[in-house]
PDB file of C-alpha atoms and ligand atoms in Angstrom:
ATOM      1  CA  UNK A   1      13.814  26.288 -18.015  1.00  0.00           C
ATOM      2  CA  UNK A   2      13.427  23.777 -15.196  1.00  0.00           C
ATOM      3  CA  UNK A   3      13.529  19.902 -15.916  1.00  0.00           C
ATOM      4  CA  UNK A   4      12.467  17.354 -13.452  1.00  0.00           C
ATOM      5  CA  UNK A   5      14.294  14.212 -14.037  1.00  0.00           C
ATOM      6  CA  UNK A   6      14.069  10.802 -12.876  1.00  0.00           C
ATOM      7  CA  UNK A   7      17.162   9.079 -12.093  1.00  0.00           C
ATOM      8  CA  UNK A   8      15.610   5.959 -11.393  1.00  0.00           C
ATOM      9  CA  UNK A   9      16.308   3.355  -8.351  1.00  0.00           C
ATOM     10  CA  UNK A  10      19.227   1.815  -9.866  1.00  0.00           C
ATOM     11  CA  UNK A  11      21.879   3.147 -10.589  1.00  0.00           C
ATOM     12  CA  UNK A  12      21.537   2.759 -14.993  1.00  0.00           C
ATOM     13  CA  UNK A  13      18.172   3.180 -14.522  1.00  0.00           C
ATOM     14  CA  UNK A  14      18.192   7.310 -15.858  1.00  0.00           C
ATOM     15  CA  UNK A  15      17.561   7.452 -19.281  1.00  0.00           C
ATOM     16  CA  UNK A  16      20.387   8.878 -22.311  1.00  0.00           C
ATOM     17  CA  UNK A  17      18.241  11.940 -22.328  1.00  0.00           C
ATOM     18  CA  UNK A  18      18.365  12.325 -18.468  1.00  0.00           C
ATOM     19  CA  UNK A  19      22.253  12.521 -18.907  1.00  0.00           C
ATOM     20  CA  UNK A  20      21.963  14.787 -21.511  1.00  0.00           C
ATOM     21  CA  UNK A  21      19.850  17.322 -19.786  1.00  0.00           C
ATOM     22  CA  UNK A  22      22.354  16.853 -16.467  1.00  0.00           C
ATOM     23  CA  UNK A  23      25.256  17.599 -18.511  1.00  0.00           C
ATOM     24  CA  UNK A  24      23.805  20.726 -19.789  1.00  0.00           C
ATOM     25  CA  UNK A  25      22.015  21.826 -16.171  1.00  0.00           C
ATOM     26  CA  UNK A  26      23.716  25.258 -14.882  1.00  0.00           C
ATOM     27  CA  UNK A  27      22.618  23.909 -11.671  1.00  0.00           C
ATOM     28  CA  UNK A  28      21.461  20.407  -9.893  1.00  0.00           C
ATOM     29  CA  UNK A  29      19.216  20.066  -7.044  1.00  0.00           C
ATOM     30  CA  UNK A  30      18.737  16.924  -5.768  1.00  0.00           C
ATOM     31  CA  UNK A  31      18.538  15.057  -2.516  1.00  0.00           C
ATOM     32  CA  UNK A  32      21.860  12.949  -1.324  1.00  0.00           C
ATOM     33  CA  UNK A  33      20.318   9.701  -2.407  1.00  0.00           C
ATOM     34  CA  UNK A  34      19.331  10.858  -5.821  1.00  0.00           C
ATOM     35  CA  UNK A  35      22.728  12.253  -6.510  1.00  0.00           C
ATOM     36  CA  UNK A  36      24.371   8.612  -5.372  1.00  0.00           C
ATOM     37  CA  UNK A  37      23.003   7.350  -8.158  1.00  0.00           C
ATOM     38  CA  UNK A  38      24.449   9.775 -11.021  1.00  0.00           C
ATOM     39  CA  UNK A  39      28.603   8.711 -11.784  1.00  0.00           C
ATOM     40  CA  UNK A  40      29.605  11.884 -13.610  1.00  0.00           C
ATOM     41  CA  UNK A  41      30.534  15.207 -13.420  1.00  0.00           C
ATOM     42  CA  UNK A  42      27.997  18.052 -12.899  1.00  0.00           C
ATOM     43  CA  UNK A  43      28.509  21.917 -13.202  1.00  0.00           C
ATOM     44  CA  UNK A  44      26.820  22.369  -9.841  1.00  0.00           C
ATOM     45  CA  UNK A  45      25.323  20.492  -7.342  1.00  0.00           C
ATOM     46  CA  UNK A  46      22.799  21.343  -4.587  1.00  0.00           C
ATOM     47  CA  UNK A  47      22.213  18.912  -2.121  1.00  0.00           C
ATOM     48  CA  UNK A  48      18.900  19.098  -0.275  1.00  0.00           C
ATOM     49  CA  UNK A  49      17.811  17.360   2.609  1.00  0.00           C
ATOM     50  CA  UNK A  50      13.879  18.463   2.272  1.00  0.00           C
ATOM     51  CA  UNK A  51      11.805  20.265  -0.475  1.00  0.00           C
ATOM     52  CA  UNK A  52       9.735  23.137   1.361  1.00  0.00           C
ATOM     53  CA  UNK A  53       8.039  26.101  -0.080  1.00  0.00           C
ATOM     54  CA  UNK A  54      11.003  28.292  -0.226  1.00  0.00           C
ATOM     55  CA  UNK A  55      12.842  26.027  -2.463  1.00  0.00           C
ATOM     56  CA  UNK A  56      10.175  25.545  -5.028  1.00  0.00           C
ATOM     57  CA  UNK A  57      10.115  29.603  -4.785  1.00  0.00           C
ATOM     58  CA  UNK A  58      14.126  28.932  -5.945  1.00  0.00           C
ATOM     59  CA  UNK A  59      14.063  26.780  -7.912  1.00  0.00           C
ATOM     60  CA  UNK A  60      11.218  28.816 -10.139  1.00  0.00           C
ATOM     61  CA  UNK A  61      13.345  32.114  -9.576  1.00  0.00           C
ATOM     62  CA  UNK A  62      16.219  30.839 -10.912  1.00  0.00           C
ATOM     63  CA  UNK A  63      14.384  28.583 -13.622  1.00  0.00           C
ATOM     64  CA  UNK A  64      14.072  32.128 -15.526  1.00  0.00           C
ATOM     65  CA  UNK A  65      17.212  32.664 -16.100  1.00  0.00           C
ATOM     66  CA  UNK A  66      19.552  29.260 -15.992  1.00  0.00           C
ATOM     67  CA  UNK A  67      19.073  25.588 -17.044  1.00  0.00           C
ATOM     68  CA  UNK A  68      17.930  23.975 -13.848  1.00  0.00           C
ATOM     69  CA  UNK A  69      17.525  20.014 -13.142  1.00  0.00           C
ATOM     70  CA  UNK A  70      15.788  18.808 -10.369  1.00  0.00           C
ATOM     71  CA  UNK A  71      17.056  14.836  -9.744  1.00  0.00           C
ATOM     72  CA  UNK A  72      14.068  12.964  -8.426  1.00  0.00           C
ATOM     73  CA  UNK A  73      14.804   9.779  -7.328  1.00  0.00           C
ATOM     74  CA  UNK A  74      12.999   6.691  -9.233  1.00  0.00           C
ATOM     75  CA  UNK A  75      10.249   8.846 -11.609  1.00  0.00           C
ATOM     76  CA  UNK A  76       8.985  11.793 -10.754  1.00  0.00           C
ATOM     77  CA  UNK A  77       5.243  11.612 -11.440  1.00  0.00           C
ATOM     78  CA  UNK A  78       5.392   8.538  -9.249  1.00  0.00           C
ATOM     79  CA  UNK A  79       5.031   9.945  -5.200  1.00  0.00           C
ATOM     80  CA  UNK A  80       7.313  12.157  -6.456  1.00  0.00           C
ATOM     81  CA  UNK A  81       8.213  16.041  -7.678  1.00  0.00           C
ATOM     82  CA  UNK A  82       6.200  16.763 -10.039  1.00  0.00           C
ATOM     83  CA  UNK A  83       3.152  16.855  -8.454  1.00  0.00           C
ATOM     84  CA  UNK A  84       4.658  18.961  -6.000  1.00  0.00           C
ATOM     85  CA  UNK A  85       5.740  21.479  -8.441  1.00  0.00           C
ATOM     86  CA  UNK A  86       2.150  21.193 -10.603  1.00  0.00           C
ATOM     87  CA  UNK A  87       0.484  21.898  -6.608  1.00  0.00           C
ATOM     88  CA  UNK A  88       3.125  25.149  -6.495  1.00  0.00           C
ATOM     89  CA  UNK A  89       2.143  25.931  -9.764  1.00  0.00           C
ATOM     90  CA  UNK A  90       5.764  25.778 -10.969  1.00  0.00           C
ATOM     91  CA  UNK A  91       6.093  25.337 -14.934  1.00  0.00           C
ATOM     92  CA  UNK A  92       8.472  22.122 -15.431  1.00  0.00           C
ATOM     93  CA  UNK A  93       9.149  19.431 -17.971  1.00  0.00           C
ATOM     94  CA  UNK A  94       9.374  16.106 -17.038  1.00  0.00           C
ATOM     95  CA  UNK A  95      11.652  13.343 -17.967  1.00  0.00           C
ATOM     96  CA  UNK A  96      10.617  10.136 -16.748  1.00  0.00           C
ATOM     97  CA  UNK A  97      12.768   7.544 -14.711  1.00  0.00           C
ATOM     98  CA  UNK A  98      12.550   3.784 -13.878  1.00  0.00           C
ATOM     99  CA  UNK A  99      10.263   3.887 -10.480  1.00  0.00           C
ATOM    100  CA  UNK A 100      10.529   2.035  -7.563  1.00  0.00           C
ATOM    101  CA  UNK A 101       7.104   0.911  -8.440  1.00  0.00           C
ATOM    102  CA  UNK A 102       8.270  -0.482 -11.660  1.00  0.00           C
ATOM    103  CA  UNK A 103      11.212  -1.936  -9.987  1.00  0.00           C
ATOM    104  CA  UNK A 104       9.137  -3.927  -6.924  1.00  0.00           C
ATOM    105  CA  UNK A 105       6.838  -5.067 -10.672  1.00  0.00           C
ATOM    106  CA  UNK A 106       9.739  -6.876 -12.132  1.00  0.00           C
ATOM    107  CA  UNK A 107      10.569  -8.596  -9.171  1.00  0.00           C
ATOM    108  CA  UNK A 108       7.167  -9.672  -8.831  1.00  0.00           C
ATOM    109  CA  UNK A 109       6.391 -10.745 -11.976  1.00  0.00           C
ATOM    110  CA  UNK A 110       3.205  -8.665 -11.706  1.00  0.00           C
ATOM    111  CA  UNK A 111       1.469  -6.508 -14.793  1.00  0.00           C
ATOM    112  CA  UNK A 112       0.782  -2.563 -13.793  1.00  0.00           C
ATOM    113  CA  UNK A 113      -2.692  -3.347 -14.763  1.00  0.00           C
ATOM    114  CA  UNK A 114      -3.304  -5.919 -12.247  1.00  0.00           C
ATOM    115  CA  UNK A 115      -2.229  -3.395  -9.361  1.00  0.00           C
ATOM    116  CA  UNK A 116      -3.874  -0.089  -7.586  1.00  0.00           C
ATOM    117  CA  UNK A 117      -0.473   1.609  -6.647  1.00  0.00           C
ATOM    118  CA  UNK A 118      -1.116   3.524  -3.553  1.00  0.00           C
ATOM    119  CA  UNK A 119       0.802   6.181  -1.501  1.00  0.00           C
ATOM    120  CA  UNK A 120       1.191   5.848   2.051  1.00  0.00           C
ATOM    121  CA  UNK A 121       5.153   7.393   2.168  1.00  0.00           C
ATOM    122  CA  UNK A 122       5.100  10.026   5.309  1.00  0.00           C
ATOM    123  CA  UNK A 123       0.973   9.523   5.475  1.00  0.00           C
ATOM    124  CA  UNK A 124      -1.356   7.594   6.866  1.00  0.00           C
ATOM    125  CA  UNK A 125      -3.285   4.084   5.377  1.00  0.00           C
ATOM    126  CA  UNK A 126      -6.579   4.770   4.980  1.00  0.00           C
ATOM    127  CA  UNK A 127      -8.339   0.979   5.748  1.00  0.00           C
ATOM    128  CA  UNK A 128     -11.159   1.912   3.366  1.00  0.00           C
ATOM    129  CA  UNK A 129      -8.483   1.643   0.623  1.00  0.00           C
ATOM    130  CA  UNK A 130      -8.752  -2.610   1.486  1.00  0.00           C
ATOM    131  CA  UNK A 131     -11.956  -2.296  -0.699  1.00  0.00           C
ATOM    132  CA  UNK A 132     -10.160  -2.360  -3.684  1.00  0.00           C
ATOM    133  CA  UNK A 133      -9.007  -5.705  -2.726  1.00  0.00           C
ATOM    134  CA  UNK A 134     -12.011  -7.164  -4.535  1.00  0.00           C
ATOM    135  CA  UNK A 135     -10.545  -5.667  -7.787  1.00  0.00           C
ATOM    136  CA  UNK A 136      -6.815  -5.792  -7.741  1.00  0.00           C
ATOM    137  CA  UNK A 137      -4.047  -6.153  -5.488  1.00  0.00           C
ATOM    138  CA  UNK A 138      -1.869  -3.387  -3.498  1.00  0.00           C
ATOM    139  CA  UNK A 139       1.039  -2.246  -4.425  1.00  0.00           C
ATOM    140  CA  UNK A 140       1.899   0.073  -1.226  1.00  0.00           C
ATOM    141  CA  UNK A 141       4.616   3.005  -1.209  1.00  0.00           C
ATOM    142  CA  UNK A 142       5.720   2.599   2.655  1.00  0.00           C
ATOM    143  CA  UNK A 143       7.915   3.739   5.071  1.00  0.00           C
ATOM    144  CA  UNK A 144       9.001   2.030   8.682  1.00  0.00           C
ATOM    145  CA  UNK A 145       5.878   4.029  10.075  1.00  0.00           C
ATOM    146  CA  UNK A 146       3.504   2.089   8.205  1.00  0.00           C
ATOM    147  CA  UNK A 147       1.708   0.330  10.762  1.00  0.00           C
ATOM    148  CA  UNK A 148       0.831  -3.714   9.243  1.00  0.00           C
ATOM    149  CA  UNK A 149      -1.734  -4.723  11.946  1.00  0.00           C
ATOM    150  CA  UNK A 150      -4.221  -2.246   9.668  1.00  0.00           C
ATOM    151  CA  UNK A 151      -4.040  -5.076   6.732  1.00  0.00           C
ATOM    152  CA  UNK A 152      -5.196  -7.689   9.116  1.00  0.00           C
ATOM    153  CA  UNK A 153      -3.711 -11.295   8.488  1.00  0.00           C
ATOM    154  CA  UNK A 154      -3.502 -10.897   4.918  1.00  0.00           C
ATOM    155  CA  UNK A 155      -0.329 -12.745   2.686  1.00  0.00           C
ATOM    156  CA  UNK A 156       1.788  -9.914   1.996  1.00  0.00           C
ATOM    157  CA  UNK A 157       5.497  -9.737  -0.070  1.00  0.00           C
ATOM    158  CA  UNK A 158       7.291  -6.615   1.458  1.00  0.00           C
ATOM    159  CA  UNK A 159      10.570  -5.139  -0.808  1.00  0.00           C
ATOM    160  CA  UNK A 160      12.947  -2.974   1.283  1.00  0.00           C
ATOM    161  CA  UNK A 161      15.613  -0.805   0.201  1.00  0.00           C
ATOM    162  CA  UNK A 162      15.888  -2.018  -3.311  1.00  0.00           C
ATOM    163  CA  UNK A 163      19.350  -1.532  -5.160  1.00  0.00           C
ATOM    164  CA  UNK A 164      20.276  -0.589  -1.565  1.00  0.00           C
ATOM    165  CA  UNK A 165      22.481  -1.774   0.959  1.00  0.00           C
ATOM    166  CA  UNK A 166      20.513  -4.910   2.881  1.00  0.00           C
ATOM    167  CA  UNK A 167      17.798  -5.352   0.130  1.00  0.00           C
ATOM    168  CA  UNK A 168      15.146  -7.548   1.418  1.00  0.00           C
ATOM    169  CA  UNK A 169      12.202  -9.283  -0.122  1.00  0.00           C
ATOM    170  CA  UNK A 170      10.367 -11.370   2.749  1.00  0.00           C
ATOM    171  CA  UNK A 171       7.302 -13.085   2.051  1.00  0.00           C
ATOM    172  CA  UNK A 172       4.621 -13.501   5.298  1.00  0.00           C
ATOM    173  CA  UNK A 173       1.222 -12.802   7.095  1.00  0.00           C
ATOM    174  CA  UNK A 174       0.732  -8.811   8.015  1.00  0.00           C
ATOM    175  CA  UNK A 175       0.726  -9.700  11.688  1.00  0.00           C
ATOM    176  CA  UNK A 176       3.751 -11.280  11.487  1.00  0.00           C
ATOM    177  CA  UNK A 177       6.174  -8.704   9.322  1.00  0.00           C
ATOM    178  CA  UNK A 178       7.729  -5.650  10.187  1.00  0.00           C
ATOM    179  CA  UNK A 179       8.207  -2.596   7.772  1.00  0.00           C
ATOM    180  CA  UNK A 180      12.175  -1.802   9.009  1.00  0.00           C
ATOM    181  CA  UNK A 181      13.297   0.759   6.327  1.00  0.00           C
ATOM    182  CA  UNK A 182      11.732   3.835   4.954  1.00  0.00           C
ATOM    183  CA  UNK A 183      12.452   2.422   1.172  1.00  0.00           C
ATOM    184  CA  UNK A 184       9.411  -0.146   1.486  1.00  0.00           C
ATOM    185  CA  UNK A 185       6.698  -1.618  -0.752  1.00  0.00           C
ATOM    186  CA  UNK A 186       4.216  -3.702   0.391  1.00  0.00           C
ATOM    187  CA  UNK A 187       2.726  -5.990  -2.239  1.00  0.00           C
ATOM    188  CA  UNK A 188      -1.080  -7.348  -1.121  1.00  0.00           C
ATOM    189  CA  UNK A 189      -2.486 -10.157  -2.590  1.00  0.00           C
ATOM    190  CA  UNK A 190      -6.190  -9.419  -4.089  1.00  0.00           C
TER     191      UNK A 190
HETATM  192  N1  LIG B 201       9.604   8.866  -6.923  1.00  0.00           N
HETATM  193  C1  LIG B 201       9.952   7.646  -6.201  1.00  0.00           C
HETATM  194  C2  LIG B 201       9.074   7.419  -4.984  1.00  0.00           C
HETATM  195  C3  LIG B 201       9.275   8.475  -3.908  1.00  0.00           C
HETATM  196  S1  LIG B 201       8.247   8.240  -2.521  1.00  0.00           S
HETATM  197  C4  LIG B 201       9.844   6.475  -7.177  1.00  0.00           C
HETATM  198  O1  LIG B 201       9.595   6.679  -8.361  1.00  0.00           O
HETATM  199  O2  LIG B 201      10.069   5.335  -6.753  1.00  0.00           O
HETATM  200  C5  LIG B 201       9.279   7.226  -1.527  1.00  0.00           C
HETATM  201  C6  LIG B 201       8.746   5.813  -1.478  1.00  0.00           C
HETATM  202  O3  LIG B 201       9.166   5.093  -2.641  1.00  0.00           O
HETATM  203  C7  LIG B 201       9.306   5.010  -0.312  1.00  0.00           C
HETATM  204  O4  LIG B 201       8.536   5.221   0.868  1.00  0.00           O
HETATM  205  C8  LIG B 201       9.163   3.583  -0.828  1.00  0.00           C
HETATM  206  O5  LIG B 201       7.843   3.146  -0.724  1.00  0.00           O
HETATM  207  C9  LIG B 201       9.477   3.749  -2.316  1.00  0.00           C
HETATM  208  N2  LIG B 201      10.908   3.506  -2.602  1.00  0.00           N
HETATM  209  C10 LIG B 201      11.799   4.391  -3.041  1.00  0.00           C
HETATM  210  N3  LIG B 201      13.010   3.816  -3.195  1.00  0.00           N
HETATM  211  C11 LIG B 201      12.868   2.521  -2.856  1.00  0.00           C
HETATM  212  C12 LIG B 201      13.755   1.404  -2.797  1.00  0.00           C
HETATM  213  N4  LIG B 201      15.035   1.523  -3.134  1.00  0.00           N
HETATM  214  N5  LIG B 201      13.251   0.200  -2.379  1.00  0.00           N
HETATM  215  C13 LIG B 201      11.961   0.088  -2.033  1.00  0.00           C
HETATM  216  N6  LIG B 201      11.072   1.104  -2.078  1.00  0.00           N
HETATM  217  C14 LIG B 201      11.525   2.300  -2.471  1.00  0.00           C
END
């Protein structure tokens, strides 16, 4: 049985049954920064500095046989794991975790529902996504890639490395911010 489990931003942001299903994992995998965020013991640990195709294969191997957890950081159905693993066809449950998405929310004081949450972690920004700008606001996943000029002069609040060493929340014009970390979210006013 494999579980994907969301260990949230924070550390207290996994959930009792998260810690549950950790305790009983034969085996973790996780990256570093998901595992910095669990304070107790674990059978076994693998740390992993990248996801390709021959872990999933793993992973699924050993999934037949053993209790495995996979730690996602934040949630996992948010640009996370488990739509890797439904794209690999791997069977997994899911256990949800606070996301960074929810996180950058509460500091906003912004509803979900009043957001289009879009993914632009390790990929490009795609300018036609702007349009939606007549509906809702952005709520954009970035990293220090993320190039600003493409949202024009627009009033943006960018969060950086939340729960992190040197958490930032800057308020400002696009042309006049720069995305420094790879834990970003760029919030865009509608
Ligand atoms: N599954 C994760 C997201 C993984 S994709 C979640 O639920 O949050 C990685 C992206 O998430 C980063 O590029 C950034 O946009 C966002 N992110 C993750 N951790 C963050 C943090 N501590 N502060 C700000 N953004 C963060």
């Amino acid at each position: 049985m494999i579980w994907v489990v969301g260990a949230g931003i924070c550390r207290g942001q996994i959930t009792e049954r998260g810690k549950e299903l950790l305790r009983k994992a034969d085996i973790v995998y996780g990256s570093r920064r998901a595992f910095e965020l669990i304070d107790f013991e674990l059978k076994e640990k693998r740390v992993l500095s990248r996801f390709d195709s021959s872990v999933f294969e793993e992973i699924a191997r050993e999934g037949k046989e053993k209790e495995v957890v996979v730690l996602s950081t934040g949630d996992p159905m948010v640009a996370g794991l488990g739509k890797k693993f439904r794209e690999m066809g791997v069977e997994v449950e899911i256990e949800p975790g606070i996301s960074s998405v929810q996180l950058a929310l509460a500091k906003l004081k912004v509803d979900l529902t009043e957001v289009v949450v879009v993914d632009c972690h390790a990929r490009d920004f795609d300018s036609s996504t702007l349009d939606f700008l007549k509906y809702r606001h952005l709520l954009i996943l970035a990293d220090r890639r993320f190039d600003l000029t493409k949202l024009g002069d627009r009033k943006i609040i960018l969060l950086e490395n939340l729960c992190m060493e040197g958490e930032s929340i800057r308020e400002g014009f696009a042309d006049s911010v720069e995305v420094k970390s790879d834990y970003a979210i760029i919030f865009v006013e509608s």
